[in-house]
Coordinates of C-alpha atoms and ligand atoms in Angstrom, one line a residue:
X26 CA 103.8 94.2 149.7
X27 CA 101.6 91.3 149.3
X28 CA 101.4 88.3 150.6
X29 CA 100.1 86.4 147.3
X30 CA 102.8 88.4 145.2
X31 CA 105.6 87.4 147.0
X32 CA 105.0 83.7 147.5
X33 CA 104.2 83.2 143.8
X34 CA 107.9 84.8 143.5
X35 CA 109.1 82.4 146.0
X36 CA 110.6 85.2 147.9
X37 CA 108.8 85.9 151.3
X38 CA 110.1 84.3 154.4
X39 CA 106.7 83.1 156.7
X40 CA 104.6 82.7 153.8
X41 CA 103.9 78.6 154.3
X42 CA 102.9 79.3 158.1
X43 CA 100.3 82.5 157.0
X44 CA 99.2 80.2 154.0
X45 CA 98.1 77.4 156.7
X46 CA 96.0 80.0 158.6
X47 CA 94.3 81.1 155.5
X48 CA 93.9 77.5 154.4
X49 CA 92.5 76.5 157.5
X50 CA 90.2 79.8 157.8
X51 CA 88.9 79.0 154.5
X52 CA 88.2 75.1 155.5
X53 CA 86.4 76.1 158.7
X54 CA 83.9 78.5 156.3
X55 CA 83.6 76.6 153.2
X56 CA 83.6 72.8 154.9
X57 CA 85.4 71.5 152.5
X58 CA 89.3 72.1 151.0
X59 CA 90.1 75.2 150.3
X60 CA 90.1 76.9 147.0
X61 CA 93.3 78.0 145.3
X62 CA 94.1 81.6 145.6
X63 CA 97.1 82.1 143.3
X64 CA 96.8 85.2 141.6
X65 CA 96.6 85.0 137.6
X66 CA 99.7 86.8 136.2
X67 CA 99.9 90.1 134.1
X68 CA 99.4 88.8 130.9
X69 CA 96.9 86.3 132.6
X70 CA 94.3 89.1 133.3
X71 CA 95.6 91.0 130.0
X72 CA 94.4 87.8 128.1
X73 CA 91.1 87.3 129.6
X74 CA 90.8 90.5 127.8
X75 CA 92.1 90.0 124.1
X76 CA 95.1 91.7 125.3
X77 CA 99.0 90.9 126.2
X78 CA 101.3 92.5 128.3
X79 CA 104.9 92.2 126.9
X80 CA 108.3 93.6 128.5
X81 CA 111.6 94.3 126.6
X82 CA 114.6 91.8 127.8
X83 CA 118.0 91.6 126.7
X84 CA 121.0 88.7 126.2
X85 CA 123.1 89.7 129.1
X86 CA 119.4 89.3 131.7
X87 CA 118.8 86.0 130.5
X88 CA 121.0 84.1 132.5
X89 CA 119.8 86.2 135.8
X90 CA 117.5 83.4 136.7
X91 CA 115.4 85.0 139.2
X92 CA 114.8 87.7 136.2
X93 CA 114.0 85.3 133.7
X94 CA 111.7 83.7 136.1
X95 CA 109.5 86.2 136.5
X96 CA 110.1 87.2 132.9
X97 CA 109.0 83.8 131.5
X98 CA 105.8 83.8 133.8
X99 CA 104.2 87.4 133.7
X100 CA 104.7 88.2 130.2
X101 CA 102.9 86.7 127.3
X102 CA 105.5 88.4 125.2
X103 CA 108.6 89.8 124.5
X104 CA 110.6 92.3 122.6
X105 CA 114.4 92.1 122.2
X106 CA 116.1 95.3 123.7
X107 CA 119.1 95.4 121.0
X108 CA 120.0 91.7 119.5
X109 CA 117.5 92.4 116.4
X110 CA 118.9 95.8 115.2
X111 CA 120.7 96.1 112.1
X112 CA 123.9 96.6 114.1
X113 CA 123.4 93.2 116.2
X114 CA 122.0 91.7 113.2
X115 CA 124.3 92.8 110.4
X116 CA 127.3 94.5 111.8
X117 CA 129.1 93.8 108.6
X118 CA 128.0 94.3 105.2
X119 CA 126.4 90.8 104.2
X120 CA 127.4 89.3 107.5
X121 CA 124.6 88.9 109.4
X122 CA 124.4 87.2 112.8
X123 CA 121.4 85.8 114.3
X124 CA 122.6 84.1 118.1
X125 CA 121.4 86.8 120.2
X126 CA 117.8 87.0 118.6
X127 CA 117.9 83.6 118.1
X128 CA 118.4 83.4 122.2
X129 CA 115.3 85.8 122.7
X130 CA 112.8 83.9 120.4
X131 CA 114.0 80.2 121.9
X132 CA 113.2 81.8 125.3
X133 CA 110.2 82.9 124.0
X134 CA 109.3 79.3 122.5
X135 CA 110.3 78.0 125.6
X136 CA 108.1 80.0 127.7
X137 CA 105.1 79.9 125.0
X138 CA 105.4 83.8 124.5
X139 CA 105.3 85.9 121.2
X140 CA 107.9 87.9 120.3
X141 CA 108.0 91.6 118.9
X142 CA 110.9 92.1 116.4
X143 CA 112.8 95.2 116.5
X144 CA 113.5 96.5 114.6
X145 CA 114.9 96.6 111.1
X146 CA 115.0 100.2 109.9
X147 CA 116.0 102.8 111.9
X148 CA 119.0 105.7 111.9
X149 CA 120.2 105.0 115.3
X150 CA 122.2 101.5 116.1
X151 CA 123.3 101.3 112.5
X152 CA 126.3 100.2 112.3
X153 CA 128.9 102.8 110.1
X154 CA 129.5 101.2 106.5
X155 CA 125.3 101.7 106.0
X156 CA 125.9 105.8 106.3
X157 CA 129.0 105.3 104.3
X158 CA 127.4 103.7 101.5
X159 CA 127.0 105.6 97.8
X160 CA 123.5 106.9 97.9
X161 CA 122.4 104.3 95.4
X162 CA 123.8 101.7 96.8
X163 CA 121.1 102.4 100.1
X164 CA 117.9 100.5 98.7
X165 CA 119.9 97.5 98.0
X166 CA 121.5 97.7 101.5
X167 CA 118.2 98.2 103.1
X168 CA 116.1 95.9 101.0
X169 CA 118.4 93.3 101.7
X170 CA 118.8 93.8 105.3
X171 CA 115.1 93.3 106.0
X172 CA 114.8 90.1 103.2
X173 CA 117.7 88.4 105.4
X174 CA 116.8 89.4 109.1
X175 CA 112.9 89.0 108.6
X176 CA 113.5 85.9 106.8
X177 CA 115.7 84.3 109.3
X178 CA 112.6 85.5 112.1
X179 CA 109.9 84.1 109.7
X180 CA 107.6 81.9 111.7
X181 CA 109.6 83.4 115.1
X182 CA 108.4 86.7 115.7
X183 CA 104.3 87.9 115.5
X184 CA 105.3 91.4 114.1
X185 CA 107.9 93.2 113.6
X186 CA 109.0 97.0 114.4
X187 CA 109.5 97.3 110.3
X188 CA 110.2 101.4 110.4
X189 CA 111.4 103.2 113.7
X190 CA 111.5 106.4 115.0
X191 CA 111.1 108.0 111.3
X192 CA 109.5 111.6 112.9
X193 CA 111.0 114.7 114.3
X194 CA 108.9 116.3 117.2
X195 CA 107.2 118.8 114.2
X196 CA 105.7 115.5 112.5
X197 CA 108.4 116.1 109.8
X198 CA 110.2 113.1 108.5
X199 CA 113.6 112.7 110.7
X200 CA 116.9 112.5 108.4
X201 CA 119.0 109.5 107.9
X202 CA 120.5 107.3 105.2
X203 CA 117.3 105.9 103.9
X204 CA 115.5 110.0 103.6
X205 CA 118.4 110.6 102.3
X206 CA 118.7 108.2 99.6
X207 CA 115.3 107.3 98.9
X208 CA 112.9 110.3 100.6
X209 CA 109.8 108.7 102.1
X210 CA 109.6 106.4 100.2
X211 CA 112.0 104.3 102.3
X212 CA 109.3 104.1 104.5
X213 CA 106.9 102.3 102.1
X214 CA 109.5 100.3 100.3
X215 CA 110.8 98.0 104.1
X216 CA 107.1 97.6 104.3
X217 CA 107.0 96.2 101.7
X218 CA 110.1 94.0 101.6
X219 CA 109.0 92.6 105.0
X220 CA 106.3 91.2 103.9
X221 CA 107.5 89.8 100.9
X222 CA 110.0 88.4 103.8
X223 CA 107.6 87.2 106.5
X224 CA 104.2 87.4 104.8
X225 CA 102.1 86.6 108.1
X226 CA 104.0 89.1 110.6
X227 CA 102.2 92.0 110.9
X228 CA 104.0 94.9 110.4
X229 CA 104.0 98.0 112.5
X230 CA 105.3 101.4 112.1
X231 CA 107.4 102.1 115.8
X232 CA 107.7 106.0 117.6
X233 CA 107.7 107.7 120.5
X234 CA 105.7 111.2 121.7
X235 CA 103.6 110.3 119.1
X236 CA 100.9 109.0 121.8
X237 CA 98.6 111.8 122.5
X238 CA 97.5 114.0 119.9
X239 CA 99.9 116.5 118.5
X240 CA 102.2 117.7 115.6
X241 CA 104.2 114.9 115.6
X242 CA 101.3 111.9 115.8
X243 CA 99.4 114.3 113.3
X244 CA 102.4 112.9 111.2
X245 CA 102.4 109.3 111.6
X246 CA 98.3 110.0 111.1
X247 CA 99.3 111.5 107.6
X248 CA 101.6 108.8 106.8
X249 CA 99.8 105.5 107.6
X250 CA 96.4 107.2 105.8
X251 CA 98.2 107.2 102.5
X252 CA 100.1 104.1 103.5
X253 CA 97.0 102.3 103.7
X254 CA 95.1 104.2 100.8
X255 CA 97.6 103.3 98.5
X256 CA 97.5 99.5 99.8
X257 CA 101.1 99.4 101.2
X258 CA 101.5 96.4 103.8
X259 CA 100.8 98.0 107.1
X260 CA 99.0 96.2 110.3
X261 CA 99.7 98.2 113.2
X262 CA 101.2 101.6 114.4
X263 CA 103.1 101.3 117.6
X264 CA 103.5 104.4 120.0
X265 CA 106.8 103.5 122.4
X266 CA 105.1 105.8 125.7
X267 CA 107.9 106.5 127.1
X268 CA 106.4 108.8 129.7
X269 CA 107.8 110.9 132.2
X270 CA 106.2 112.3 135.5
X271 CA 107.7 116.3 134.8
X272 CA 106.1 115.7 131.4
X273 CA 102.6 115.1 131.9
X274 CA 100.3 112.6 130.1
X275 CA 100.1 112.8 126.8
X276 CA 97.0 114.1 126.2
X277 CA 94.2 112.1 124.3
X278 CA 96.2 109.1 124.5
X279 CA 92.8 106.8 123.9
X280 CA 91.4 109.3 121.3
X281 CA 94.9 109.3 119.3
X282 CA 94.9 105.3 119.3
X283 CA 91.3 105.4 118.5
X284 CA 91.8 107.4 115.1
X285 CA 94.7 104.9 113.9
X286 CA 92.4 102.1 114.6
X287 CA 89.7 103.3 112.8
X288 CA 91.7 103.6 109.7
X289 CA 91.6 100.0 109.8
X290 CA 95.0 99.0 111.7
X291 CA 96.1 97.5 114.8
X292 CA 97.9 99.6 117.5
X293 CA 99.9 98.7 120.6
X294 CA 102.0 100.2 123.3
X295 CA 105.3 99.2 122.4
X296 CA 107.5 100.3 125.4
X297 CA 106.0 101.6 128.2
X298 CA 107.9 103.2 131.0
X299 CA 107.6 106.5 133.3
X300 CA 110.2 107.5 134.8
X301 CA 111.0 110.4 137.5
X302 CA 113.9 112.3 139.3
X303 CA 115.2 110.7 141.7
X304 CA 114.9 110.6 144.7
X305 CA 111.1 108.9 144.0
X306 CA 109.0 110.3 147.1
X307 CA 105.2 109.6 147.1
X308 CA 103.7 112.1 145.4
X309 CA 106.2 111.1 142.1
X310 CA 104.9 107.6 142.6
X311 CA 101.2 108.7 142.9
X312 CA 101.8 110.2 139.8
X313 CA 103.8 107.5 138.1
X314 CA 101.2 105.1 139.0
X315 CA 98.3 107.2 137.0
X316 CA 100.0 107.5 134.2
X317 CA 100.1 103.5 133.7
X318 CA 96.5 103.1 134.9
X319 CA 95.8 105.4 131.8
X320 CA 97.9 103.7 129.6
X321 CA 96.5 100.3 130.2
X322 CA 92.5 101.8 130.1
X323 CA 93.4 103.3 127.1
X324 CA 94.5 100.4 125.4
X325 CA 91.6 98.4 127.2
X326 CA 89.3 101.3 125.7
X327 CA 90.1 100.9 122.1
X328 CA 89.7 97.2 120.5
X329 CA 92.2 97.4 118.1
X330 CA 94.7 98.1 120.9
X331 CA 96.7 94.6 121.1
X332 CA 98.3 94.9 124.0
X333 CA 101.2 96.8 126.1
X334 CA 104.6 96.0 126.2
X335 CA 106.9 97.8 129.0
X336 CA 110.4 98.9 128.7
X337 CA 111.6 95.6 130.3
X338 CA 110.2 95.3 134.1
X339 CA 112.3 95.6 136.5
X340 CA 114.7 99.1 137.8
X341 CA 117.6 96.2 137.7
X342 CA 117.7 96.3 134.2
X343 CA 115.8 100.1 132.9
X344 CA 117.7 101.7 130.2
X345 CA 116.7 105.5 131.9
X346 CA 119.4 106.2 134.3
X347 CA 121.6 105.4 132.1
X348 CA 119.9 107.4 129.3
X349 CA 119.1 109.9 131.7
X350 CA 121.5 110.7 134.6
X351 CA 119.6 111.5 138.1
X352 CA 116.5 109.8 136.5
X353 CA 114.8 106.3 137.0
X354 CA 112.5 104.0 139.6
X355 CA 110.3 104.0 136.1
X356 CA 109.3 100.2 136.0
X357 CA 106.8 97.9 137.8
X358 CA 109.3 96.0 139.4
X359 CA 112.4 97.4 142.0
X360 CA 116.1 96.4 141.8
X361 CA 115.7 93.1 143.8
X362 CA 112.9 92.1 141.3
X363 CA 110.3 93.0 143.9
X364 CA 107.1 93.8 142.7
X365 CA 106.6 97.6 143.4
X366 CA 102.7 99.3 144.2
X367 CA 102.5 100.2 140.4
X368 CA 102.3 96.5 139.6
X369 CA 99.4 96.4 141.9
X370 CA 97.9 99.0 139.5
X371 CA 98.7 97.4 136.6
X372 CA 96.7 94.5 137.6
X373 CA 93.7 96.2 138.9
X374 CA 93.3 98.3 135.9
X375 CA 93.8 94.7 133.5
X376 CA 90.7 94.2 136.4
X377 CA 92.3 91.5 139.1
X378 CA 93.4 92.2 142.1
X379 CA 96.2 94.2 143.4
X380 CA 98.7 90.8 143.3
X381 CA 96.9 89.2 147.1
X382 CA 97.5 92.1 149.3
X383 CA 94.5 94.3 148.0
X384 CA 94.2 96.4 150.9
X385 CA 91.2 96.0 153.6
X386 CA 88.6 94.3 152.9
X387 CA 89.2 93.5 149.0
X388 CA 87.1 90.4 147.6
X389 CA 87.9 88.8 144.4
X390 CA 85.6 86.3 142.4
X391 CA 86.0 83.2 141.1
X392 CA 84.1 80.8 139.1
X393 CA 83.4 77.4 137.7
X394 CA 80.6 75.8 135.5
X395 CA 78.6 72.7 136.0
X396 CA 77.3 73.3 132.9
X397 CA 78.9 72.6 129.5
X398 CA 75.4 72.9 128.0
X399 CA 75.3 76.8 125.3
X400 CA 72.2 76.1 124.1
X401 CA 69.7 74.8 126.6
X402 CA 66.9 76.7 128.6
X403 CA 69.3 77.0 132.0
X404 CA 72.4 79.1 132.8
X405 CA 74.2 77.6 135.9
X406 CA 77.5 79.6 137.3
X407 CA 79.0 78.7 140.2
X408 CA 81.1 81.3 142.2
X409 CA 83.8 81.6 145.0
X410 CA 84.2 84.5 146.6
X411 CA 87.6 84.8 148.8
X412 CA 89.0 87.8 151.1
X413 CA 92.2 88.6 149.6
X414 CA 92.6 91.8 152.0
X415 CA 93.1 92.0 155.7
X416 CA 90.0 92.7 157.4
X417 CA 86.7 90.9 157.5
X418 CA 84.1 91.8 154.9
X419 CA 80.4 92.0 155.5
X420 CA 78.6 89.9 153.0
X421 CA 75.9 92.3 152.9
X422 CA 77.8 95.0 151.7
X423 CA 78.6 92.5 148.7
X424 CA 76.8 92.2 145.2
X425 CA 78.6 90.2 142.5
X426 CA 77.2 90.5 139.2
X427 CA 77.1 87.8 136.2
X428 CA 76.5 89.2 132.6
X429 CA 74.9 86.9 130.1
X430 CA 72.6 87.7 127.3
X431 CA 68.9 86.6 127.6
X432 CA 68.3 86.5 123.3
X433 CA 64.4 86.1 122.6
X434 CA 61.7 84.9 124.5
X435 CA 60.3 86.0 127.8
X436 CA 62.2 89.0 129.5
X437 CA 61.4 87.4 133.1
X438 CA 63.2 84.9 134.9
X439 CA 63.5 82.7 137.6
X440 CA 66.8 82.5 139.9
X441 CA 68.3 79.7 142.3
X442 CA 70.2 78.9 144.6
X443 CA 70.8 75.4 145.0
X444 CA 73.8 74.5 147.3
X445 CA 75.9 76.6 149.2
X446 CA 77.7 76.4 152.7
X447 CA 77.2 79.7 153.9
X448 CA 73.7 78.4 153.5
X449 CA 71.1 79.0 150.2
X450 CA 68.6 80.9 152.8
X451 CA 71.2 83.5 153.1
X452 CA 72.1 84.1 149.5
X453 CA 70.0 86.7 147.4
X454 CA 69.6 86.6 143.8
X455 CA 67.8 87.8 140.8
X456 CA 67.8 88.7 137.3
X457 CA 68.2 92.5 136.2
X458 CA 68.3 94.3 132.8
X459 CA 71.7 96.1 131.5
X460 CA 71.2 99.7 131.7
X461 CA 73.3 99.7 128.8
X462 CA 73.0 96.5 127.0
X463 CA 75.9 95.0 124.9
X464 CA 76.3 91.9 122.7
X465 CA 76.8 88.5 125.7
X466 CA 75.8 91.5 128.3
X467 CA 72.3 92.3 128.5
X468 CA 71.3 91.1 131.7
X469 CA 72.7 90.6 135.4
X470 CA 72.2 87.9 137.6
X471 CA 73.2 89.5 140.7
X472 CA 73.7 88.0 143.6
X473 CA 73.9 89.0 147.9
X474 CA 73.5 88.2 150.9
X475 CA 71.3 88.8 154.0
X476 CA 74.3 88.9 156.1
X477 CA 77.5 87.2 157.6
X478 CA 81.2 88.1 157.6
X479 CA 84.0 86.8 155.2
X480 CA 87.2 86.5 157.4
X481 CA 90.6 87.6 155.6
X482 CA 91.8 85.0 153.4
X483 CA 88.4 83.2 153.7
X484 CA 86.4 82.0 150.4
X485 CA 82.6 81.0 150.4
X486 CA 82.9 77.9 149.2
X487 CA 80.8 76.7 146.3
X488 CA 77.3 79.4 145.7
X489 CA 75.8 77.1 143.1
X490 CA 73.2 79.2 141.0
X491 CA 70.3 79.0 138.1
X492 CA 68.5 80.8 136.6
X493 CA 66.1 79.7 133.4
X494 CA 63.7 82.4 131.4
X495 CA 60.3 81.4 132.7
X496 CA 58.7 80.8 129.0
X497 CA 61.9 78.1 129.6
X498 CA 63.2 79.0 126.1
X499 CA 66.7 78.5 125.0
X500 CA 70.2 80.6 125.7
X501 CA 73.1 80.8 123.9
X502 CA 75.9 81.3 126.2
X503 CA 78.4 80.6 124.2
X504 CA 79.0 84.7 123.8
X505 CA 78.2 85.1 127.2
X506 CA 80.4 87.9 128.9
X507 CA 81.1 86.0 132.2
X508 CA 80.9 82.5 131.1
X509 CA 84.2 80.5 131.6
X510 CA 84.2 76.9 130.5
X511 CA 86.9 75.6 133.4
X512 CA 85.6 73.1 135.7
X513 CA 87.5 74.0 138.6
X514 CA 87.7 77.3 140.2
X515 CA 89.7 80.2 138.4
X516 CA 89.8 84.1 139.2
X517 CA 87.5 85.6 137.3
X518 CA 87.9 89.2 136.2
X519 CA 84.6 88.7 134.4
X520 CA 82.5 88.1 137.4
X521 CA 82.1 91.9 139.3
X522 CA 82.0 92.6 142.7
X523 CA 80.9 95.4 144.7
X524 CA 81.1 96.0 148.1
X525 CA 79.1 99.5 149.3
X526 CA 78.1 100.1 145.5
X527 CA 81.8 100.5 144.3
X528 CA 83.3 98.1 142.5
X529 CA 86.2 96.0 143.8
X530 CA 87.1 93.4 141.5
X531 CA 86.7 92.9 138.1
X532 CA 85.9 94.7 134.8
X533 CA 82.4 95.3 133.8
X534 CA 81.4 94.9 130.5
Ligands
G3I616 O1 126.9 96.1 124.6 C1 127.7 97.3 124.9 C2 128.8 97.0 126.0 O2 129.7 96.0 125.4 C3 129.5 98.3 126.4 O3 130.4 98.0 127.4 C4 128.5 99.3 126.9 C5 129.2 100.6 127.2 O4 128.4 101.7 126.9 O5 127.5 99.5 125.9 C6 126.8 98.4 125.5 O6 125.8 98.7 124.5 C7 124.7 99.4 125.0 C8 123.5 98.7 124.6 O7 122.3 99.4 124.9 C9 123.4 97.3 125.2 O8 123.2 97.4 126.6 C10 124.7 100.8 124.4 O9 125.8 101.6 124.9 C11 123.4 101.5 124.7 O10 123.4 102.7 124.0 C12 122.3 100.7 124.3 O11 121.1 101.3 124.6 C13 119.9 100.9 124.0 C14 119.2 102.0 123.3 O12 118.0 101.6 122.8 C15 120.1 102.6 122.2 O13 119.4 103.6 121.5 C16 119.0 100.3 125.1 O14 119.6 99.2 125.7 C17 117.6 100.0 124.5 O15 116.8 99.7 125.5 C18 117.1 101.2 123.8 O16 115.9 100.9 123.2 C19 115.3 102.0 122.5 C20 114.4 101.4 121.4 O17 115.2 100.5 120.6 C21 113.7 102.4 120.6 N1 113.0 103.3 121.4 C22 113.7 103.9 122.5 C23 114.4 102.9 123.4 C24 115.1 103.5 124.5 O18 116.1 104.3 124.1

């Protein structure tokens, strides 16, 4: 378990005493203080990416304060278990009752996190009198239902769960009340009344085993095409991924979001969880912990993906075992709201580290810019490297790469070094061509060095750099992949780093 992970927790005995030997390691090598090393959060690294990570929470976990904690800091959003469905909402006909969503989205407000509304059609969790109502009578009851519950969110939530679960396993439309009454229509029709009812949520169509490719996503394919041929307000599909070891991964998970994005609509991983039999042993967890990595790269692969929302976090609070007897250990966080190694994986495939306790020898980067200058004729990073692992690295193993884009003019630069106190004569640098250039990304400044030995929990210090096109023309970093615009050092998922040619810390363009 990590160091870093558990201090930011505020839950690791020791920590202040091993935190004054890393400060003071770091002090001795950089000569001057040391840099901070908390790690960025979840959502954090999601962010840097154009993405969030979410979790689902419920009333009852709200007033566990070490939950809520951790809730209110890792997650840029959240997504009410059970306190907006129609029967927490609207247990009665025409009595509708908002204080448990209301709860969720103050929390959210308090903590500056979205929220995902869920959901307001959908056969299960509906309370009696909607199944007893005269067929007629089920458009009115349903129309009504979303103009009250979407209205009272309006403003409150960024998108709601509009339709859930409306598939059987065949990609057949499931049967309820609103089939029922209405066919699938239904369907087209609480589209449409939530956004006369919120016009700037963005409504999503919610299921689950519809994230690979396969009869039943084949369906929801079918149904958003004509949704969105025939101009029905529809923004996103949602695909729950609730995975499970025995199950395999669903297969062409990035391929199947892909094809929903390209029909012009957002998509997102709406609950994610993975659950095993129990006892978990270490193959199960090996296991477990590659299905989320693919998760996350697939929603990192496809643009449109907005982000990944889990099935609340922590074992404490998982609705499998009790959903599934003899089943469970399926979230990234254990019953005493430990971080578990799968939230390690998380955050290395959103690119950080593994949380502070990456292992031997893992670096991460971080940066800083003298330079609030786009447009002028010099591009000047500055860069931190610190040992977040346990053994000393050897700085000449290490290449950290900067992407920027050189735009017209000459295609040959110069590089500098111009402070560091490791020492400029021992820091390498120069400029090289993508191999596959992309828009902010075409070139590398990459940067080494002839030698010396980063102790564990050490940072460099300052490695001040520039680098101008020698016709001295103009950039435009303003696009510029690995350009930050903080003054002060933060991780930088942006900036890669490779020790022995494989990468250990961040996400190349
Ligand atoms: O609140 C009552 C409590 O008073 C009572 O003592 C207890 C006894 O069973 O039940 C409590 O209600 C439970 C409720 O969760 C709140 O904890 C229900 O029994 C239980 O069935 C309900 O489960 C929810 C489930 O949806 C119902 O289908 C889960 O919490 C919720 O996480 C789950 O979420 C669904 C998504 O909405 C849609 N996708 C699947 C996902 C997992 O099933």
């Amino acid at each position: 378990m990590s160091l870093a992970k558990r201090s930011r927790h505020g839950r690791t005995a020791g920590i202040p005493a091993l935190l004054l030997a890393v400060l003071a390691v770091t002090t001795a090598l950089a000569g001057g203080p040391a840099q901070a090393a908390e790690p960025l959060t979840l959502h954090e690294l999601a962010a840097a990416q154009g993405k969030y990570v979410g979790s689902a929470t419920d009333n009852p976990e709200l007033s566990d304060a070490p939950y809520a904690a951790i809730l209110g800091s890792e997650f840029g959003r959240i997504t009410p278990g059970n306190s907006m469905k129609w029967d927490a909402t609207e247990p009665q006909q025409g009595r509708f009752t908002f204080e448990r969503g209301d709860a969720i989205t103050d929390f959210a407000r308090a903590h500056g996190q979205g929220v995902r509304g869920h959901t307001l059609v959908w056969h299960s969790q509906l309370p009696g009198w909607v199944a007893a109502l005269p067929p007629e009578q089920v458009e009115s009851a349903m129309t009504n239902h979303i103009a009250q519950v979407a209205g009272h969110y309006r403003g409150a939530v960024e998108a709601w769960d509009v339709v859930n679960e409306p598939f059987n396993e065949d990609g057949t439309f499931r049967a309820g009340p609103f089939l029922d009454a209405m066919g699938s229509d239904y369907i087209a029709t609480a589209l449409r009344a939530a956004h006369a009812a919120d016009p700037d949520a963005d409504l999503y169509i919610n299921d689950y085993n519809t994230d690979g490719l396969g009869a039943k996503s084949d369906g929801m394919y079918r149904l958003v095409s004509e949704l969105v041929a025939e101009g029905v307000p529809i923004d996103g599909v949602g695909f729950q991924s609730h995975l499970a070891v025995q199950y395999g991964f669903p297969e062409g998970m990035r391929q199947n979001l892909q094809r929903f994005a390209d029909l012009g609509l957002d998509v997102a991983v709406t609950e994610l969880d993975v659950r095993m039999q129990l006892p978990a042993d270490p193959a199960k967890l090996a296991t477990q912990a590659g299905y989320y990595q693919r998760v996350f790269e697939a929603c990192l692969a496809v643009t449109r993906c907005e982000g990944v929302t889990v099935w609340d976090y922590t074992d404490k609070y998982s609705w499998v075992p009790g959903a599934f007897p003899g089943q469970g250990a399926a979230t990234l966080y254990d019953e005493n709201l430990l971080p578990k190694p799968v939230y390690g994986t998380v955050r290395t495939a959103l690119g950080g580290d593994d949380g502070g306790g990456g292992g031997p020898g893992t670096l991460k980067a971080q940066y800083r810019t003298q330079d609030q200058a786009t447009g002028d004729n010099q591009i000047k990073p500055v860069l931190n490297l610190v040992n977040t692992g346990d053994t000393p690295v050897d700085l000449s193993t290490v290449t950290v790469r900067y992407w920027f884009s050189g735009e017209a003019g000459a295609a040959s630069y110069t590089t500098w070094c111009d402070w560091s106190p490791l020492g400029c004569g021992t820091v390498t640098h120069r400029v090289v061509a993508a191999d596959t250039p992309k828009a902010g990304a075409d070139h590398h400044l990459d940067v080494g060095f002839t030698g010396g030995t980063l102790a564990p929990g050490a940072a460099t210090g300052d490695i001040q750099l520039r680098l101008n096109k020698t016709d001295w023309s103009n950039f435009d970093e303003a696009d510029d992949y690995s350009r930050g615009t903080g003054t002060s050092y933060t991780d930088a998922p942006k900036i890669a780093v490779h020790i022995g040619g494989a990468l250990a810390w961040g996400i190349e363009p």
